[in-house]
Amino acid sequence: MTKLTKKDILGMADLTVDEIHLILETAESFLEISTRDIKKVPTLRGKSIINLFYEASTRTRTSFEIAGKRLSADTINISASTSSVVKGETLIDTARNLEAMNPDIIVLRHSAAGAPHLLAGLVRQSIINAGDGAHEHPSQALLDMMTIREKKGRIAGLKIALVGDIQHSRVARSNIYGLNKMGARVVVAGPATMMPRDIEKMGVEAFTRIEDAIVDADVVMMLRIQLERQKQNLFPSLREYAQRYCLNRTNFKLAKSDAIVMHPGPINRGVEISPDIADDSGFSVILDQVANGVAVRMALLYLLSGGNE
Amino acid sequence: MNLLLKGGRILDPSRNIDGVMDLLVKNGTIAACGPDLQAPPETQTLDVGGLIVSPGLIDMHVHLREPGQEYKETVATGAAAAVAGGFTAVACMPNTLPVNDTRSITEFILRRAGEAGLARIYPIAAVSLGQEGRQMTEFADLKDAGAVALSDDGKPVMDAALMRRTLEYAESLGLTVIQHCEDLSLSAGGLMHEGYYSTILGMRGIPAIAEDIIANRDILIAEYSGTRIHIAHVSTAGAVRILREAKKRGVRVTAETAPHYFTLTDESLTGYNTAFKVNPPLRTAEDVAAIKEGLADGTLDVIACDHAPHARTDKEVEFEYASNGISGLETSLGLSLKLIEDGVLSWPDLIAKMSLNPARILNLPSASLAPGACADITVIDPNRPWTVDLKAFRSRGKNSPFGGCALPGRAVLTIVGGEIKYNGLASQ
Ligand SMILES: [Zn+2]
């Protein structure tokens, strides 16, 4: 496979193994550009990309913006509000307006699950889902997979543990789909209150103790906890959460000796990961994830623009 | 004008009648029902051979949106949808703007119904002022104004003490209380049934127990108080089981379900299509099977469609922001006919659940083809396959997941008080 025939990248659920390989290989070939003195190639000159963000996310937005710029595309950022109290323009109206401006790709971040699917059905432009509610975040999963491949040489056969708030995590869902497709063994752990119903049917083993998940793991992926979940009684206190779910020197010993630690960021230090683990470049690959994020997003923009033409 | 319906299969569950006969209507009432009736002078004779002649169908759970949200539906457009769907009468829920919690609103709805002159409209008044779940409305005055039942539908009555007092006071007036069963603390923020599909779609779930718990609670209250209660739009296997057990031990509880709960599952939501967004939400295949069992064994007494018309702007938004509901009056009978095809219900059972049973639960007159009864009649062609065309809906609400669906049959004549209000005999 050398071309992506899809119009949109909505989620890892819809990507085939061949498509994932193509995206990862393309991203790997783009990695070198970011190390050059002049970090720019003319590949997407004349193309325009709109980053439509209904949810604040400096990280993801910046990553897509840099990716577009390195390929010489024109990138435009639009921040919108989703307040349903102050009803502004609807997503549909916004989409029709943007369509009239004729961009090539729209990158959408939205707090409502399924918003990119709604948009994709309305406009002829390619849509990249940059995170929709608790549903999917495919570019994050792809950059995670790229990082795992880079560090481990493969994905198939690895034991990969996802730990934290599985219920509200789009990163978890996208990784479960992607990693399963690539032949990894995925286990998840988190408080029972944040473990979604029937998660096992997604092809994972689920635990409520972090230790049970990370034993013999090749990769430990820690998820971000939203502090406001405490108010919904999903966990009693940050203190107790950290005591039970923080990755530290002691429980990390249960993982394979060459295990790597990942986190989609931003980290709540001392809650999800103890600082000495997060900062230890011996096993923490968190900064590699950020670098690979740009390469993966370059690959997605390139392939959706009709790459390899 | 008199009417003679010749050669139809007369189905009258009120008298256990099922046979091919003629039916004569004179001056708005049923004059005779028997073989080979002769047409008196000035009688319109209609050949209904091969068709089902039923007491007028009644939908006891619809939302007509007037007053306040006429852009979604009016009493007149809702009544037009009703007769086109074969319903001679509907009972409309009080969650209008303002809420139907006073005599003047009830009277306004009845006045609008009279102006429309199509289906009979029976207003259901709110249990609590503004449906806020605090202060009881004036039940007796509302009944006097024409309200046939009480409900805070759209919302549950969450306060158990209010529900107890409501059941007790309403019972003394002969008013039926209808509960929308949803524990709001368990359903908060929920967008769909909680299960595998909510997990993969990343949407907050509404657990089945949110419905089961309130159904169970209110059955216990009715049992304790010795009153009746009617459970609206049952969607879960759990509620069916709770109802079955309650009926077995003699609790005076009745219940309804809607066509979408025996037709669709939560798997339909995988495309985030807001046409499938309803409350209670579409459940699992096991729940659908349990609903069908409940219909078959009599646990569920009524099919009512929870007609919930919305404008495009209410539905063409992100799933999270979309309004709940299906515009159901024009597909309810067609979908229910599939229960006969599938062997779930017999013809008399289906007709009873769509006419006699709701009439009894709401203490309405008629729902009978006995001589002397008011001539509310629905003639059904069980073998007239058609494809649902949302644009052709009489309802202002074109919000339905059944657009393009093939249905086995439909109502072809809707007669209210002896007058033909819908005639689809000729149309194909
Ligand atoms: Zn309701």
XYZ file of C-alpha atoms and ligand atoms in Angstrom:
738
model
C 0.000 0.000 0.000
C 1.395 3.381 -1.001
C -1.686 5.576 -0.908
C -4.439 6.306 1.537
C -7.829 6.053 -0.123
C -9.748 7.339 2.888
C -11.192 10.834 2.815
C -11.010 11.261 6.580
C -9.104 10.035 9.627
C -11.867 9.694 12.196
C -10.544 6.962 14.419
C -8.309 3.935 14.794
C -11.478 1.810 14.666
C -11.735 2.431 10.911
C -8.053 2.080 9.950
C -6.770 -1.194 8.510
C -3.436 -2.746 9.474
C -2.066 -1.809 6.026
C -3.171 1.783 6.471
C -1.551 1.955 9.901
C 1.698 0.579 8.438
C 1.591 3.138 5.646
C 1.039 6.026 8.071
C 3.803 4.884 10.423
C 6.302 4.326 7.608
C 5.493 7.699 6.094
C 5.903 9.322 9.508
C 9.263 7.616 10.012
C 10.458 9.029 6.684
C 9.372 12.515 7.794
C 11.214 12.313 11.102
C 14.467 13.314 9.460
C 13.040 16.626 8.207
C 12.600 17.823 11.783
C 16.324 17.343 12.419
C 17.439 19.477 9.468
C 18.675 23.047 9.779
C 15.924 24.183 7.459
C 12.963 22.165 8.688
C 10.780 22.655 5.682
C 9.922 20.809 2.499
C 7.682 22.187 -0.270
C 5.451 19.099 -0.416
C 2.138 20.761 0.505
C 2.826 24.219 -0.892
C -0.455 25.851 -1.895
C -2.535 23.575 0.359
C -4.445 25.039 3.256
C -5.246 23.390 6.556
C -7.699 24.676 9.128
C -7.214 23.708 12.765
C -10.731 24.003 14.167
C -10.466 23.641 17.915
C -13.584 23.684 20.076
C -11.532 22.634 23.077
C -8.344 24.268 24.249
C -5.333 22.102 23.496
C -2.079 23.907 22.958
C -0.161 20.690 22.514
C -2.164 18.990 19.817
C -2.915 22.211 17.981
C 0.725 23.283 17.966
C 1.789 19.845 16.809
C -0.613 19.933 13.839
C 0.402 23.514 13.088
C 4.114 22.706 13.026
C 3.416 19.609 10.946
C 1.569 21.685 8.360
C 4.227 24.384 8.280
C 7.072 21.889 7.827
C 5.261 20.692 4.719
C 4.798 24.321 3.545
C 1.004 24.261 3.870
C -0.895 27.348 4.966
C -2.305 26.642 8.403
C -5.084 28.631 9.984
C -6.138 28.211 13.617
C -9.723 28.760 14.664
C -10.707 28.527 18.299
C -14.411 28.165 18.887
C -16.622 27.767 21.908
C -19.020 24.912 22.492
C -20.982 26.515 25.248
C -24.498 25.234 24.704
C -25.792 28.043 26.900
C -24.428 30.813 24.725
C -25.458 29.310 21.410
C -23.255 30.679 18.721
C -22.950 29.335 15.221
C -23.675 25.612 15.009
C -20.998 23.174 13.916
C -22.950 22.656 10.708
C -23.018 26.358 9.887
C -19.346 26.701 10.733
C -18.583 23.737 8.500
C -20.518 25.194 5.555
C -18.684 28.494 5.950
C -15.311 26.828 6.124
C -16.157 24.666 3.140
C -16.895 27.788 1.133
C -13.348 28.963 1.859
C -12.175 25.729 0.273
C -9.434 24.467 2.559
C -7.920 21.049 1.847
C -8.017 19.568 5.311
C -9.902 20.421 8.498
C -8.385 19.247 11.774
C -11.142 19.130 14.385
C -10.910 18.961 18.158
C -14.296 18.835 19.890
C -15.627 17.936 23.309
C -18.561 15.973 21.847
C -17.961 12.390 20.759
C -18.877 11.941 17.111
C -18.498 15.610 16.132
C -15.856 14.776 13.459
C -18.190 12.138 12.022
C -20.936 14.750 11.724
C -18.541 17.176 10.040
C -17.111 14.523 7.699
C -20.576 13.741 6.413
C -21.225 17.397 5.633
C -18.163 18.717 3.850
C -16.082 17.425 0.965
C -12.806 18.310 2.703
C -10.776 15.724 4.576
C -11.369 15.705 8.315
C -8.769 14.667 10.853
C -10.160 13.900 14.278
C -7.809 15.587 16.749
C -9.820 14.273 19.677
C -13.601 13.972 20.100
C -14.822 13.774 23.668
C -13.979 10.453 25.251
C -14.161 8.698 21.903
C -10.973 8.713 19.805
C -7.718 10.549 19.271
C -6.160 8.668 16.369
C -3.076 10.831 15.806
C -2.128 10.306 19.466
C -2.422 6.522 19.118
C -0.396 6.618 15.908
C 2.392 8.630 17.517
C 2.333 6.233 20.462
C 2.632 3.284 18.097
C 5.434 4.993 16.190
C 7.284 5.524 19.463
C 6.798 1.913 20.542
C 8.076 0.691 17.172
C 11.052 2.999 17.398
C 12.011 1.779 20.876
C 11.001 -1.866 20.650
C 11.364 -2.572 16.945
C 7.880 -4.037 16.803
C 4.383 -3.905 18.288
C 3.182 -7.465 17.744
C 3.622 -9.674 20.777
C 4.327 -6.867 23.243
C 2.419 -6.534 26.476
C 1.185 -2.978 26.774
C -0.465 -1.657 29.940
C -2.742 1.401 29.944
C -3.303 2.785 33.419
C -5.674 5.442 34.748
C -9.035 6.894 33.792
C -9.990 4.494 31.002
C -13.636 5.648 30.985
C -12.955 9.199 29.899
C -9.870 8.566 27.789
C -9.960 8.905 24.024
C -6.255 8.058 24.062
C -7.078 4.698 25.638
C -9.781 3.851 23.115
C -7.644 4.748 20.112
C -4.679 2.832 21.459
C -6.781 -0.227 22.282
C -8.050 -0.344 18.689
C -4.659 0.351 17.130
C -2.493 -1.832 19.330
C -4.896 -4.766 19.090
C -4.872 -4.506 15.317
C -1.072 -4.545 15.344
C -0.982 -7.703 17.436
C -0.100 -6.384 20.878
C -1.556 -7.743 24.111
C -3.336 -4.834 25.752
C -4.191 -4.702 29.444
C -5.857 -1.824 31.241
C -5.995 -0.819 34.884
C -7.742 1.898 36.808
C -10.291 2.497 39.537
C -13.437 0.399 38.976
C -15.381 3.671 38.852
C -13.488 4.720 35.745
C -13.528 1.378 33.962
C -16.176 1.492 31.227
C -18.733 -1.281 31.032
C -17.912 -4.275 28.853
C -14.389 -2.969 28.180
C -13.243 -6.606 27.895
C -15.287 -6.899 24.711
C -12.816 -4.461 23.132
C -10.220 -7.201 23.442
C -8.386 -6.175 26.593
C -7.859 -7.589 30.052
C -9.002 -5.209 32.770
C -7.683 -4.842 36.320
C -8.317 -2.509 39.219
C -4.772 -2.799 40.609
C -1.919 -1.162 38.699
C 0.393 -3.981 39.753
C -1.723 -6.618 37.990
C -1.519 -4.684 34.743
C 2.140 -3.727 34.627
C 3.617 -7.067 35.606
C 5.882 -8.184 32.739
C 4.757 -5.257 30.593
C 6.950 -4.047 27.737
C 5.220 -0.687 27.662
C 3.459 1.179 30.468
C 1.239 3.971 29.225
C -0.069 6.239 31.977
C -3.208 8.267 31.269
C -4.015 11.730 32.443
C -6.477 12.054 35.322
C -8.830 15.017 35.301
C -8.865 16.496 38.738
C -12.586 17.345 38.556
C -13.510 13.630 38.457
C -13.087 13.686 42.205
C -16.252 15.784 42.477
C -18.195 13.041 40.681
C -17.030 10.553 43.320
C -14.993 8.612 40.804
C -12.153 8.561 43.307
C -12.042 9.834 46.881
C -8.987 12.080 46.718
C -5.907 12.757 44.633
C -3.889 11.515 47.565
C -5.527 8.097 47.491
C -5.441 7.988 43.695
C -1.719 8.643 43.720
C -1.178 6.037 46.421
C -2.900 3.378 44.361
C -2.204 4.328 40.722
C 0.954 6.405 40.535
C 3.757 4.706 38.603
C 6.770 4.692 40.905
C 10.122 2.947 41.313
C 8.558 0.153 43.350
C 5.683 -0.929 41.138
C 7.633 -0.239 37.949
C 9.993 -3.068 38.981
C 7.161 -5.454 38.098
C 7.432 -4.511 34.436
C 10.067 -6.006 32.157
C 13.529 -4.676 32.895
C 13.634 -2.901 29.525
C 10.097 -1.553 29.754
C 9.363 1.960 28.536
C 7.050 4.558 30.097
C 4.696 6.707 28.065
C 2.235 9.502 28.807
C 0.152 11.595 26.395
C 0.788 14.705 28.511
C 0.451 17.004 30.189
C 1.542 15.059 33.271
C 0.236 15.573 36.780
C 3.578 14.872 38.400
C 3.361 12.762 41.491
C -0.200 11.741 40.646
C 0.163 9.651 37.500
C 3.925 9.232 37.424
C 6.502 9.955 40.089
C 8.920 12.657 38.895
C 11.988 10.435 39.004
C 10.350 7.992 36.580
C 9.009 10.671 34.262
C 12.385 12.349 33.967
C 14.518 9.237 33.624
C 15.450 9.010 29.971
C 16.479 5.426 30.594
C 12.854 4.383 30.237
C 10.714 7.514 29.878
C 9.990 8.176 26.180
C 7.588 11.042 26.798
C 9.650 13.584 24.852
C 10.096 11.151 21.949
C 6.305 10.957 21.805
C 6.137 14.724 21.307
C 8.716 14.645 18.498
C 7.009 11.708 16.820
C 3.693 13.533 17.114
C 4.841 16.113 14.583
C 6.048 13.403 12.184
C 2.797 11.421 12.436
C 0.725 14.528 11.806
C 2.926 15.421 8.825
C 2.246 11.921 7.494
C -1.507 12.268 7.951
C -1.617 15.670 6.241
C 0.581 14.405 3.436
C -1.324 11.176 2.830
C -4.735 12.854 2.961
C -3.522 15.421 0.417
C -3.032 12.585 -2.024
C 0.529 11.674 -0.978
C 2.981 9.955 -3.320
C 1.470 11.617 -6.362
C -74.095 10.852 6.188
C -74.083 7.204 7.189
C -71.325 4.725 6.481
C -71.442 1.035 5.674
C -68.140 -0.849 5.813
C -68.686 -4.062 3.870
C -66.868 -7.348 4.240
C -64.046 -6.394 6.585
C -62.544 -8.535 9.314
C -64.121 -7.013 12.406
C -61.781 -7.140 15.385
C -63.336 -5.967 18.620
C -61.362 -7.030 21.685
C -63.981 -5.437 23.982
C -66.403 -8.206 22.977
C -63.913 -10.853 21.814
C -65.210 -10.545 18.271
C -63.064 -11.578 15.323
C -64.925 -12.315 12.109
C -65.820 -11.114 8.637
C -68.876 -8.883 8.911
C -70.329 -5.555 7.926
C -70.367 -2.489 10.115
C -72.998 0.241 9.882
C -72.393 3.737 11.234
C -75.312 6.122 11.757
C -75.175 9.627 13.181
C -71.697 9.189 14.569
C -72.388 5.945 16.396
C -72.123 2.272 15.559
C -75.615 1.200 14.492
C -75.073 -2.440 13.681
C -72.386 -5.030 13.333
C -73.241 -8.285 11.567
C -73.340 -10.237 8.326
C -74.936 -8.880 5.139
C -76.132 -5.534 6.462
C -78.217 -3.449 4.043
C -77.370 0.185 3.441
C -80.134 2.569 4.484
C -80.715 5.621 2.258
C -77.973 8.263 2.102
C -75.271 5.828 3.099
C -71.756 5.765 1.758
C -70.771 2.144 1.241
C -67.094 1.218 1.334
C -65.776 -2.188 0.357
C -63.256 -3.145 3.014
C -62.866 -6.790 2.020
C -59.489 -8.162 3.069
C -58.994 -5.297 5.516
C -59.038 -5.175 9.320
C -61.793 -3.105 10.934
C -60.670 -2.092 14.415
C -61.911 0.197 17.150
C -60.174 3.533 16.688
C -56.523 3.282 17.687
C -55.450 5.339 20.701
C -51.904 6.501 21.419
C -51.724 7.395 25.086
C -48.266 9.003 24.978
C -47.573 11.809 22.515
C -45.943 15.237 22.688
C -47.756 17.895 20.669
C -45.485 20.848 21.622
C -48.292 23.430 21.694
C -48.275 25.836 23.450
C -44.748 27.101 23.146
C -42.858 25.064 20.592
C -45.079 25.339 17.563
C -42.016 25.173 15.317
C -41.758 21.509 16.300
C -45.463 20.603 16.174
C -48.898 22.028 16.817
C -52.024 20.367 18.085
C -53.348 20.544 14.511
C -50.288 19.047 12.795
C -50.001 16.417 15.513
C -53.668 15.534 15.080
C -53.160 15.276 11.323
C -50.227 12.936 11.900
C -52.376 10.923 14.296
C -55.217 10.263 11.866
C -52.751 9.541 9.051
C -51.173 6.948 11.325
C -54.564 5.388 12.116
C -55.125 6.994 15.521
C -58.540 8.373 16.335
C -57.323 9.660 19.694
C -54.076 10.624 21.381
C -53.215 11.686 24.916
C -50.693 14.514 25.013
C -48.030 14.989 27.658
C -47.851 18.235 29.634
C -44.235 19.256 28.948
C -45.190 22.234 26.810
C -44.090 25.853 27.320
C -45.665 26.742 29.634
C -46.272 23.371 31.216
C -49.855 22.113 31.248
C -50.222 22.539 34.983
C -53.343 24.734 35.115
C -56.904 24.676 33.842
C -56.247 27.397 31.278
C -53.568 25.408 29.458
C -55.684 22.255 29.440
C -58.607 24.235 28.054
C -56.363 25.896 25.470
C -55.176 22.513 24.183
C -58.749 21.242 23.979
C -59.796 24.396 22.107
C -56.984 23.884 19.615
C -58.021 20.252 19.258
C -61.578 21.321 18.504
C -60.382 23.787 15.864
C -58.284 21.094 14.204
C -61.261 18.734 14.207
C -59.246 15.627 13.429
C -58.255 13.154 16.146
C -59.578 13.367 19.690
C -56.981 14.976 21.918
C -56.872 14.062 25.596
C -54.597 16.334 27.632
C -52.485 14.843 30.382
C -51.792 17.400 33.102
C -48.595 17.797 35.074
C -48.184 16.188 38.485
C -46.217 19.161 39.789
C -46.287 22.864 39.058
C -43.885 23.567 36.214
C -42.960 19.875 36.361
C -40.480 20.947 38.992
C -41.229 18.053 41.303
C -42.181 20.178 44.306
C -45.778 21.397 44.521
C -48.777 19.356 43.362
C -51.029 20.822 40.678
C -54.784 21.138 41.219
C -55.680 17.607 40.184
C -59.430 17.946 40.606
C -59.655 21.246 38.769
C -57.493 19.889 35.941
C -59.701 16.802 35.679
C -62.728 19.036 35.573
C -61.094 21.012 32.748
C -60.610 17.819 30.732
C -57.305 16.287 31.771
C -57.457 12.476 31.624
C -54.295 11.637 33.543
C -51.323 13.080 35.403
C -47.650 12.864 34.534
C -44.459 14.889 34.696
C -43.278 13.023 31.589
C -40.108 14.242 30.046
C -38.919 14.077 33.614
C -39.563 11.599 36.409
C -41.239 12.470 39.687
C -38.014 11.975 41.629
C -39.351 12.698 45.100
C -40.801 9.472 46.512
C -43.016 11.300 49.004
C -44.495 13.455 46.226
C -45.162 10.310 44.199
C -46.878 8.681 47.151
C -49.151 11.666 47.769
C -49.836 12.010 44.048
C -50.922 8.382 43.722
C -53.143 8.612 46.788
C -54.817 11.885 45.867
C -55.193 11.014 42.177
C -56.723 7.637 43.029
C -59.511 9.335 44.950
C -60.311 11.327 41.797
C -60.071 8.360 39.435
C -57.098 9.921 37.638
C -54.345 7.714 36.270
C -50.765 8.650 37.139
C -48.112 7.947 34.510
C -44.484 7.798 35.553
C -41.433 8.378 33.351
C -38.986 6.098 35.158
C -35.507 7.567 35.315
C -33.354 7.985 38.393
C -31.759 11.294 37.510
C -28.757 10.743 39.765
C -27.906 7.608 37.779
C -28.698 8.993 34.338
C -27.001 12.384 34.771
C -25.062 13.369 31.673
C -26.036 10.144 29.917
C -26.577 10.165 26.174
C -27.286 6.526 25.386
C -27.673 3.106 26.989
C -24.695 2.206 29.157
C -23.008 -0.870 27.759
C -20.519 -2.022 25.158
C -21.626 0.548 22.589
C -21.418 3.509 24.960
C -17.944 2.265 25.857
C -16.668 2.138 22.289
C -18.422 5.361 21.309
C -17.013 7.236 24.276
C -20.394 8.521 25.372
C -21.738 8.752 28.911
C -24.188 5.927 29.497
C -27.645 5.729 31.030
C -27.693 2.441 32.937
C -30.745 0.193 32.705
C -31.066 0.385 36.491
C -31.896 4.105 36.237
C -35.229 2.933 34.815
C -35.617 -0.264 36.848
C -35.108 1.431 40.206
C -37.847 4.037 39.757
C -40.232 1.489 38.222
C -39.642 -0.748 41.213
C -39.924 2.099 43.712
C -43.207 3.354 42.335
C -44.674 -0.133 42.078
C -43.870 -0.522 45.775
C -45.488 2.821 46.550
C -48.619 1.905 44.574
C -48.740 -1.461 46.301
C -48.393 0.137 49.722
C -50.982 2.811 48.991
C -53.321 0.434 47.191
C -53.465 2.666 44.133
C -53.027 2.262 40.421
C -49.935 3.401 38.523
C -48.988 3.361 34.855
C -45.354 2.996 33.777
C -44.444 4.862 30.585
C -42.153 3.728 27.740
C -40.652 0.559 29.250
C -37.283 -0.130 27.619
C -35.436 -2.606 29.862
C -35.565 -6.315 30.577
C -35.330 -5.428 34.253
C -38.457 -3.276 34.225
C -40.353 -6.019 32.368
C -39.355 -8.541 35.032
C -40.297 -6.157 37.863
C -43.671 -5.476 36.224
C -44.362 -9.164 35.655
C -43.683 -9.987 39.296
C -45.769 -7.041 40.500
C -48.736 -8.031 38.354
C -48.462 -11.599 39.582
C -48.827 -10.472 43.184
C -51.765 -8.269 42.297
C -50.342 -4.763 42.165
C -52.580 -2.509 40.081
C -49.858 -1.532 37.646
C -50.083 -1.135 33.888
C -47.325 -0.348 31.421
C -46.585 0.702 27.882
C -43.687 0.371 25.491
C -42.904 2.104 22.204
C -42.199 0.622 18.770
C -38.553 1.700 18.825
C -37.973 -0.358 21.978
C -39.035 -3.576 20.250
C -37.428 -2.657 16.923
C -34.015 -1.039 17.510
C -30.949 -1.557 19.701
C -28.104 0.625 20.929
C -25.933 -0.770 18.149
C -27.771 1.690 15.859
C -25.856 4.544 17.492
C -22.468 3.593 16.059
C -22.760 6.301 13.388
C -23.749 8.982 15.944
C -27.012 9.463 14.031
C -29.146 11.709 16.224
C -32.374 10.272 14.783
C -31.754 7.329 17.118
C -31.389 9.507 20.217
C -34.338 8.892 22.540
C -35.010 8.844 26.257
C -35.127 6.196 27.620
C -32.345 5.186 25.259
C -32.351 2.287 22.829
C -31.193 -0.762 24.767
C -29.603 -4.105 23.937
C -30.840 -7.045 21.889
C -31.629 -8.857 25.167
C -33.825 -5.959 26.253
C -35.625 -5.985 22.897
C -36.292 -9.716 23.345
C -37.607 -9.077 26.868
C -39.903 -6.283 25.638
C -41.366 -8.657 23.046
C -41.896 -11.304 25.723
C -43.556 -8.706 27.926
C -45.901 -7.768 25.091
C -46.650 -11.410 24.338
C -47.450 -12.448 27.920
C -49.443 -9.326 28.769
C -46.921 -7.739 31.124
C -46.890 -4.763 28.773
C -50.464 -3.614 28.199
C -50.024 -0.859 25.670
C -48.053 0.215 22.618
C -47.676 4.003 22.631
C -45.119 5.674 20.408
C -43.926 8.577 22.610
C -44.336 10.804 19.549
C -41.657 13.456 20.082
C -41.465 15.753 17.069
C -38.449 18.027 16.670
C -37.241 20.529 14.115
C -34.128 19.905 12.028
C -32.186 22.403 14.105
C -32.853 20.311 17.227
C -31.377 17.204 15.638
C -28.742 18.388 13.135
C -26.154 19.051 15.813
C -23.508 17.106 17.707
C -25.064 13.994 19.277
C -24.478 15.384 22.744
C -26.535 18.500 22.039
C -29.327 16.839 20.037
C -32.869 16.615 21.439
C -34.290 13.258 22.446
C -37.192 11.771 20.554
C -38.737 10.200 17.488
C -41.672 11.505 15.487
C -43.586 8.263 15.722
C -47.316 8.600 15.024
C -47.057 7.789 11.342
C -44.889 4.674 11.718
C -46.194 3.239 14.992
C -48.832 0.951 13.496
C -46.608 -0.210 10.622
C -43.814 -1.147 13.027
C -46.274 -2.844 15.364
C -47.670 -4.948 12.520
C -44.260 -6.600 12.382
C -45.057 -8.109 15.794
C -47.822 -10.102 14.112
C -45.506 -11.151 11.273
C -42.944 -12.264 13.869
C -45.509 -14.236 15.853
C -45.161 -12.083 18.967
C -48.778 -10.913 19.045
C -52.087 -12.107 17.633
C -54.307 -9.618 15.840
C -56.736 -9.269 18.766
C -53.807 -8.727 21.170
C -52.247 -6.053 18.987
C -55.544 -4.233 18.552
C -56.204 -4.405 22.295
C -52.797 -2.894 23.082
C -53.471 -0.046 20.666
C -57.111 0.708 21.500
C -58.975 -1.062 24.298
C -56.155 -1.160 26.849
C -55.149 2.512 26.652
C -58.852 3.464 26.754
C -59.349 1.457 29.941
C -56.169 2.804 31.565
C -57.222 6.399 30.870
C -60.943 5.774 31.588
C -61.840 6.866 28.056
C -65.161 6.026 26.434
C -65.503 3.777 23.421
C -62.685 1.625 21.981
C -65.490 -0.735 21.042
C -67.423 -1.583 17.890
C -70.545 -2.551 19.855
C -73.816 -1.011 18.637
C -74.319 2.269 20.431
C -70.613 2.966 20.791
C -69.127 6.123 19.401
C -67.998 5.450 15.825
C -64.230 5.787 16.210
C -62.912 3.225 13.748
C -59.583 2.412 12.145
C -59.424 0.312 8.998
C -56.052 -1.341 8.481
C -54.632 -2.923 5.357
C -52.214 -5.504 6.754
C -50.819 -6.261 3.324
C -49.957 -2.925 1.863
C -46.158 -2.717 1.914
C -44.889 0.837 1.888
C -41.658 2.689 2.358
C -41.459 5.385 5.022
C -40.916 8.792 3.404
C -40.114 11.355 6.074
C -40.925 14.246 3.755
C -44.469 12.924 3.473
C -45.051 13.045 7.253
C -48.018 15.195 8.302
C -46.163 15.835 11.513
C -43.872 18.844 11.553
C -41.286 16.557 13.093
C -39.466 14.645 10.374
C -37.135 13.199 13.009
C -37.323 9.463 12.612
C -34.753 6.717 12.198
C -37.282 4.794 10.107
C -37.021 6.857 6.914
C -36.632 4.437 4.001
C -37.876 1.506 6.094
C -40.171 -1.015 4.454
C -43.292 -1.615 6.548
C -45.850 -4.355 5.908
C -49.088 -2.406 6.136
C -50.858 0.704 7.318
C -54.106 2.379 8.279
C -56.224 3.170 5.243
C -59.277 4.730 6.910
C -59.478 6.692 10.127
C -63.012 7.483 11.247
C -63.679 9.750 14.223
C -67.250 10.098 15.464
C -68.529 8.643 12.210
C -66.588 11.077 10.020
C -63.747 10.008 7.769
C -60.699 12.007 8.903
C -58.149 10.146 6.841
C -58.759 8.132 3.696
C -55.850 6.316 2.153
C -57.923 3.556 0.530
C -57.084 4.712 -2.971
C -53.474 5.732 -2.441
C -50.797 3.150 -2.974
Zn -40.930 10.090 29.012
